[in-house]
CSV table of C-alpha atoms in Angstrom, one decimal:
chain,number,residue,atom,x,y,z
X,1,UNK,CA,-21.9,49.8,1.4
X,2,UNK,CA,-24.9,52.4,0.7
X,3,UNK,CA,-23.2,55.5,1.0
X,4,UNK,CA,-20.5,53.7,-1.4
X,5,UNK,CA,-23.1,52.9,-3.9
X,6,UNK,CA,-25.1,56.2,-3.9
X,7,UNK,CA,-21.7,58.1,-4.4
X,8,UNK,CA,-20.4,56.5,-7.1
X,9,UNK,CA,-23.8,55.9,-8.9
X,10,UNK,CA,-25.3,59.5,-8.0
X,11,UNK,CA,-28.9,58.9,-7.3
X,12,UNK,CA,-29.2,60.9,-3.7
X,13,UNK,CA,-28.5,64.4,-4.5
X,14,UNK,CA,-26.3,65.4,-2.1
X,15,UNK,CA,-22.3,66.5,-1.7
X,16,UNK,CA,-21.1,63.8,-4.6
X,17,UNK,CA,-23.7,64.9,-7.3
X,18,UNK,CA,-22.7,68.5,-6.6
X,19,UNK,CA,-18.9,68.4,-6.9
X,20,UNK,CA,-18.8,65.6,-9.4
X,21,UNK,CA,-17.4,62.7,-6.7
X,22,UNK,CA,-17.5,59.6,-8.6
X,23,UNK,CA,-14.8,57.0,-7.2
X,24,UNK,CA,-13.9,55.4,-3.8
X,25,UNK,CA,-10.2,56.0,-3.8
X,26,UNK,CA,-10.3,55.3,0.7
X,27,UNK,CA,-12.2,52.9,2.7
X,28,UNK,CA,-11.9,51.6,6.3
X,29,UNK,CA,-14.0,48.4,7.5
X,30,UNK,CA,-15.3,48.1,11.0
X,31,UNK,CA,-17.1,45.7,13.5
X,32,UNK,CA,-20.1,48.1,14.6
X,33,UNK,CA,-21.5,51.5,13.4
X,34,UNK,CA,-20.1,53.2,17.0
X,35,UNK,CA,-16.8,52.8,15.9
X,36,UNK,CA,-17.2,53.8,12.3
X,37,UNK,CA,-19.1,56.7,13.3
X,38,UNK,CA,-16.3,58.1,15.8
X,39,UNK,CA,-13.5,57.9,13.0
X,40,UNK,CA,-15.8,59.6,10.5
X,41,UNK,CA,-16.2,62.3,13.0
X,42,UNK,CA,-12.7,61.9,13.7
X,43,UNK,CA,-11.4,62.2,9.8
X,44,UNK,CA,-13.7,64.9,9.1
X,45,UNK,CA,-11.7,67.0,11.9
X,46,UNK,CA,-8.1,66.7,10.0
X,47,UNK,CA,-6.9,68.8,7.2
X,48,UNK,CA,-6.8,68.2,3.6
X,49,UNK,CA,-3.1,67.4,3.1
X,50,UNK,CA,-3.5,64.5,6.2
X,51,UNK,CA,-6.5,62.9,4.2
X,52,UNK,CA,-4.8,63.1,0.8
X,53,UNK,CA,-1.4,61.3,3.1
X,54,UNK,CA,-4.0,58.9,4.3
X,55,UNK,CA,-5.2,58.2,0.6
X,56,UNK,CA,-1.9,57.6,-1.1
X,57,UNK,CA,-0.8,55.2,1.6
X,58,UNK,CA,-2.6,52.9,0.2
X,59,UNK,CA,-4.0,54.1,-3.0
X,60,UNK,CA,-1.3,56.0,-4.8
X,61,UNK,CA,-2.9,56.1,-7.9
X,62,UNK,CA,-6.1,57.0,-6.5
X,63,UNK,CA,-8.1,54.3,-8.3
X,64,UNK,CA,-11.5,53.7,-7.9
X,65,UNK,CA,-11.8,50.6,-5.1
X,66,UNK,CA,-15.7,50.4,-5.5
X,67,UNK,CA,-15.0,47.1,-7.1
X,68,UNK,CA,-12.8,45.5,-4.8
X,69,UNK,CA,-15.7,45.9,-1.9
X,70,UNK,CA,-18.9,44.7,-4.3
X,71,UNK,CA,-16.9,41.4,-5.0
């Protein structure tokens, strides 16, 4: 939920602040950090056109989803 809020709000300099990121349009919720860890590591291996499939699965429009997690 950090990451989420640094991204969106911009106060870490970093990837987000440099290219202008400024919605969640993807999330996936696990149990424990081990697990989250190997899928970020796993995603971060595929090519753009998989992750952009992977997005509009579920977010077609690509809204921003920060809310839906904050609430």
């Amino acid at each position: 939920m950090f990451a989420a809020f640094t991204s969106t709000t911009k106060v870490i300099p970093g990837f987000t602040r440099r290219h202008g990121v400024d919605r969640l349009v993807w999330f996936e919720i696990y149990d424990d950090p081990a697990t989250a860890i190997s899928r970020e590591k796993e995603l971060k291996k595929w090519r753009r056109d998989w992750k952009i499939r992977l997005i509009e699965e579920q977010n077609l429009e690509w809204r921003d989803l920060y809310e839906t997690i904050v609430k």
